Amino acid sequence: GVGAPYDVVVFGGNGFVGSNTCKALVAMGKRVAAVNRSGAPPSSKETDQWVGQVDFIKGDAFQPEAWRALLKGAGGVVASIGAFGSYEHMKKVNGDANIMITEEAAAAGVKRMVFVSASFPPFPASIPLRGYIEGKQAVEEVVRARFPETHTILKPSVIFGPQDNAHPVIAGIRSLGPIQEPIMTHSPLGQLKSLPVVGGVFLPWSPVHAVGRAAAAAATQDLDLRVMSPHDIAKYK
């Protein structure tokens, strides 16, 4: 890219979390590049307000020669690539892709590294999601090793909010978020989050705009927070 270096490069920038991160960065007046396989998100009334101020670059995480130059001089990188599917697919997309990004960011001398991980898998049945969990955990290790003092790992719980073209089941679960969130935050149920069986289910769900704002803040400021819990993320609502 010509001109000034980017403040932040977002990977997965047209996904659910990535697009909200880009939107938050634009609102902060930052210079943003977004890398994903499909380029810019489809036009909608919502995206039209900010999408023109982001440089969308079509690229695959596994082909760094397409996007390596964007990292030169960048202040921060946000890795928010994720997917569900077979074990191999989840391990590759949630794990290897974000590891590749982290290694490239470290090699380019990027200052801050933000990884969107998870507090627990999006559904209580964690066994079929083993690849999702193992992939995320592998990335966290590399992020901590390469950016020991300047990384932030976001661990939202179930992320909810409006999304065009979401899978109907996921859209249905996400639409429950606004109901679930106040119940969890202001009730005795919220104190049950240490129950072993239900583990994460009692954590407050994470509104996607708050996850995006938290990622944007972590990518542009020295937050003294290596891990952001659902409660930390909720402060960005």
Coordinates of C-alpha atoms in Angstrom, one line a residue:
G1 CA 0.0 0.0 0.0
V2 CA 1.1 3.5 -0.7
G3 CA 1.0 6.4 1.8
A4 CA 1.0 6.2 5.6
P5 CA 1.1 2.9 7.4
Y6 CA -2.1 1.5 8.8
D7 CA -3.0 2.1 12.4
V8 CA -4.6 -1.4 12.5
V9 CA -4.9 -4.4 10.2
V10 CA -8.0 -6.5 10.9
F11 CA -8.0 -10.1 9.7
G12 CA -11.5 -11.5 9.1
G13 CA -12.7 -7.9 8.7
N14 CA -16.0 -8.7 7.1
G15 CA -17.0 -11.3 9.7
F16 CA -19.3 -10.8 12.6
V17 CA -16.6 -9.6 15.1
G18 CA -14.2 -8.2 12.4
S19 CA -16.7 -5.9 10.8
N20 CA -17.7 -4.5 14.2
T21 CA -14.0 -4.0 15.0
C22 CA -13.5 -2.1 11.7
K23 CA -16.6 0.1 12.4
A24 CA -15.3 0.9 15.9
L25 CA -11.8 1.8 14.5
V26 CA -13.4 4.1 11.9
A27 CA -15.4 5.8 14.6
M28 CA -12.0 6.4 16.4
G29 CA -10.6 8.0 13.3
K30 CA -8.1 5.3 12.6
R31 CA -6.6 4.2 9.3
V32 CA -7.7 0.6 8.8
A33 CA -7.1 -2.2 6.4
A34 CA -9.2 -5.4 6.5
V35 CA -8.0 -8.7 5.0
N36 CA -10.4 -11.5 4.2
R37 CA -11.1 -14.0 1.5
S38 CA -14.2 -12.2 0.1
G39 CA -13.2 -8.5 0.2
A40 CA -15.6 -5.9 1.3
P41 CA -18.9 -6.9 3.0
P42 CA -22.1 -6.6 1.0
S43 CA -23.6 -3.2 1.0
S44 CA -26.3 -2.4 3.5
K45 CA -27.6 0.7 5.3
E46 CA -25.5 -0.2 8.3
T47 CA -22.2 -0.9 6.6
D48 CA -22.5 2.0 4.2
Q49 CA -21.8 4.4 7.1
W50 CA -18.2 3.2 7.6
V51 CA -17.2 0.7 4.9
G52 CA -15.9 3.2 2.5
Q53 CA -13.3 4.3 5.1
V54 CA -11.7 0.8 5.4
D55 CA -9.3 -0.6 2.8
F56 CA -10.6 -4.1 2.1
I57 CA -8.0 -6.4 0.7
K58 CA -8.9 -9.8 -0.7
G59 CA -6.5 -12.3 0.7
D60 CA -6.2 -15.7 2.3
A61 CA -4.5 -16.0 5.7
F62 CA -2.4 -18.9 4.3
Q63 CA -1.0 -16.8 1.5
P64 CA 0.9 -14.0 3.4
E65 CA 2.6 -12.6 0.3
A66 CA -0.8 -11.1 -0.6
W67 CA -1.0 -9.0 2.6
R68 CA 2.5 -9.0 4.3
A69 CA 3.2 -5.4 3.0
L70 CA 0.2 -4.1 4.9
L71 CA 1.8 -4.9 8.2
K72 CA 4.8 -2.7 7.7
G73 CA 4.6 0.1 10.3
A74 CA 1.2 -1.0 11.5
G75 CA 0.4 -0.2 15.1
G76 CA -1.8 -3.2 15.8
V77 CA -3.2 -6.4 14.3
V78 CA -6.6 -7.9 15.2
A79 CA -7.0 -11.6 14.3
S80 CA -10.7 -12.5 14.3
I81 CA -10.9 -15.4 11.8
G82 CA -13.1 -18.3 13.0
A83 CA -15.3 -21.0 11.6
F84 CA -17.2 -24.1 12.5
G85 CA -17.1 -27.4 10.6
S86 CA -15.1 -30.6 10.7
Y87 CA -12.4 -31.1 13.3
E88 CA -9.7 -30.6 10.7
H89 CA -11.4 -27.5 9.3
M90 CA -11.9 -25.9 12.7
K91 CA -8.3 -26.6 13.8
K92 CA -7.0 -25.1 10.5
V93 CA -9.2 -22.0 10.4
N94 CA -9.4 -21.1 14.1
G95 CA -5.9 -22.3 14.8
D96 CA -3.4 -22.3 12.0
A97 CA -4.7 -19.3 10.1
N98 CA -4.5 -17.0 13.2
I99 CA -1.1 -18.5 14.1
M100 CA 0.2 -17.6 10.6
I101 CA -1.1 -14.0 11.1
T102 CA 0.5 -13.7 14.5
E103 CA 3.9 -14.9 13.2
E104 CA 3.8 -12.5 10.3
A105 CA 2.8 -9.6 12.6
A106 CA 5.7 -10.4 14.9
A107 CA 8.2 -10.6 12.0
A108 CA 6.9 -7.2 10.7
G109 CA 7.5 -5.6 14.1
V110 CA 3.8 -4.8 14.7
K111 CA 3.4 -3.3 18.1
R112 CA 0.1 -4.7 19.4
M113 CA -1.5 -8.1 18.8
V114 CA -5.2 -8.7 19.5
F115 CA -6.7 -12.2 19.2
V116 CA -10.4 -12.8 19.4
S117 CA -10.7 -16.1 21.3
A118 CA -13.6 -17.4 23.4
S119 CA -14.5 -18.1 27.0
F120 CA -16.0 -21.4 26.0
P121 CA -17.4 -22.8 22.8
P122 CA -20.6 -21.1 21.5
F123 CA -22.7 -24.2 22.5
P124 CA -22.4 -26.2 25.7
A125 CA -21.7 -29.4 23.7
S126 CA -17.9 -28.9 23.6
I127 CA -16.9 -32.3 22.3
P128 CA -17.9 -31.8 18.7
L129 CA -16.1 -28.4 18.8
R130 CA -12.8 -29.9 19.9
G131 CA -11.1 -28.5 16.8
Y132 CA -12.5 -25.0 17.6
I133 CA -11.2 -25.1 21.2
E134 CA -7.8 -26.6 20.4
G135 CA -7.3 -24.2 17.5
K136 CA -8.0 -21.2 19.7
Q137 CA -5.8 -22.5 22.5
A138 CA -2.9 -23.1 20.1
V139 CA -3.1 -19.5 18.9
E140 CA -3.2 -18.1 22.4
E141 CA 0.1 -19.8 23.2
V142 CA 1.8 -18.3 20.1
V143 CA 0.3 -14.8 20.8
R144 CA 1.7 -14.9 24.4
A145 CA 5.1 -16.1 23.2
R146 CA 5.5 -13.5 20.3
F147 CA 3.9 -10.5 22.0
P148 CA 4.5 -11.1 25.7
E149 CA 3.9 -7.5 26.9
T150 CA 1.7 -6.2 24.1
H151 CA -1.0 -8.7 23.4
T152 CA -4.6 -8.8 24.4
I153 CA -6.7 -11.9 24.1
L154 CA -10.5 -11.3 24.1
K155 CA -12.5 -14.1 25.6
P156 CA -16.1 -13.2 24.9
S157 CA -18.9 -15.6 25.8
V158 CA -21.7 -16.2 23.4
I159 CA -21.5 -13.2 21.0
F160 CA -24.9 -11.8 19.9
G161 CA -26.2 -9.0 17.7
P162 CA -27.7 -8.5 14.3
Q163 CA -25.9 -10.1 11.4
D164 CA -26.9 -10.2 7.7
N165 CA -26.8 -13.8 6.2
A166 CA -26.2 -15.6 9.6
H167 CA -27.0 -19.3 9.8
P168 CA -30.7 -19.5 11.0
V169 CA -29.8 -21.5 14.1
I170 CA -27.0 -19.1 15.1
A171 CA -29.2 -16.1 14.3
G172 CA -31.9 -17.6 16.5
I173 CA -29.4 -18.0 19.4
R174 CA -28.0 -14.6 18.9
S175 CA -31.4 -13.0 18.9
L176 CA -31.9 -14.3 22.5
G177 CA -28.8 -12.3 23.6
P178 CA -30.6 -9.1 24.6
I179 CA -32.9 -11.1 26.9
Q180 CA -30.3 -13.4 28.3
E181 CA -27.8 -10.6 29.0
P182 CA -29.7 -8.5 31.6
I183 CA -30.9 -11.7 33.3
M184 CA -27.4 -13.0 33.8
T185 CA -25.9 -9.7 34.8
H186 CA -28.5 -8.7 37.4
S187 CA -29.5 -12.0 39.0
P188 CA -28.2 -14.6 41.4
L189 CA -27.7 -16.8 38.4
G190 CA -24.7 -14.7 37.6
Q191 CA -23.0 -16.0 40.7
L192 CA -23.3 -19.6 39.5
K193 CA -20.6 -19.2 36.9
S194 CA -18.2 -21.4 38.8
L195 CA -20.5 -24.4 38.7
P196 CA -18.4 -27.1 37.1
V197 CA -21.1 -28.7 35.0
V198 CA -22.5 -25.6 33.2
G199 CA -19.2 -23.8 33.3
G200 CA -19.4 -20.9 31.0
V201 CA -23.2 -20.9 30.4
F202 CA -23.8 -18.4 33.2
L203 CA -21.3 -15.8 32.0
P204 CA -23.0 -12.7 30.5
W205 CA -23.3 -13.0 26.8
S206 CA -21.2 -10.5 24.8
P207 CA -22.9 -7.9 22.5
V208 CA -21.0 -7.9 19.2
H209 CA -20.6 -4.1 19.2
A210 CA -18.9 -4.3 22.6
V211 CA -16.5 -7.1 21.4
G212 CA -15.6 -4.9 18.3
R213 CA -15.0 -1.8 20.5
A214 CA -12.9 -3.8 23.0
A215 CA -10.8 -5.2 20.1
A216 CA -10.4 -1.7 18.6
A217 CA -9.3 -0.3 22.0
A218 CA -6.8 -3.1 22.6
A219 CA -5.3 -2.7 19.1
T220 CA -4.7 1.1 19.5
Q221 CA -3.9 1.6 23.1
D222 CA -1.6 0.0 25.7
L223 CA -4.3 -1.6 27.8
D224 CA -2.8 -3.2 30.9
L225 CA -5.0 -6.2 30.3
R226 CA -3.6 -9.4 28.7
V227 CA -6.9 -11.2 28.8
M228 CA -10.4 -9.6 28.5
S229 CA -13.2 -11.6 30.1
P230 CA -16.9 -11.2 29.2
H231 CA -17.1 -8.8 32.1
D232 CA -14.2 -6.7 30.8
I233 CA -15.8 -6.7 27.3
A234 CA -19.2 -5.6 28.7
K235 CA -17.6 -2.3 29.8
Y236 CA -17.4 -1.4 26.1
K237 CA -21.1 -1.5 25.5

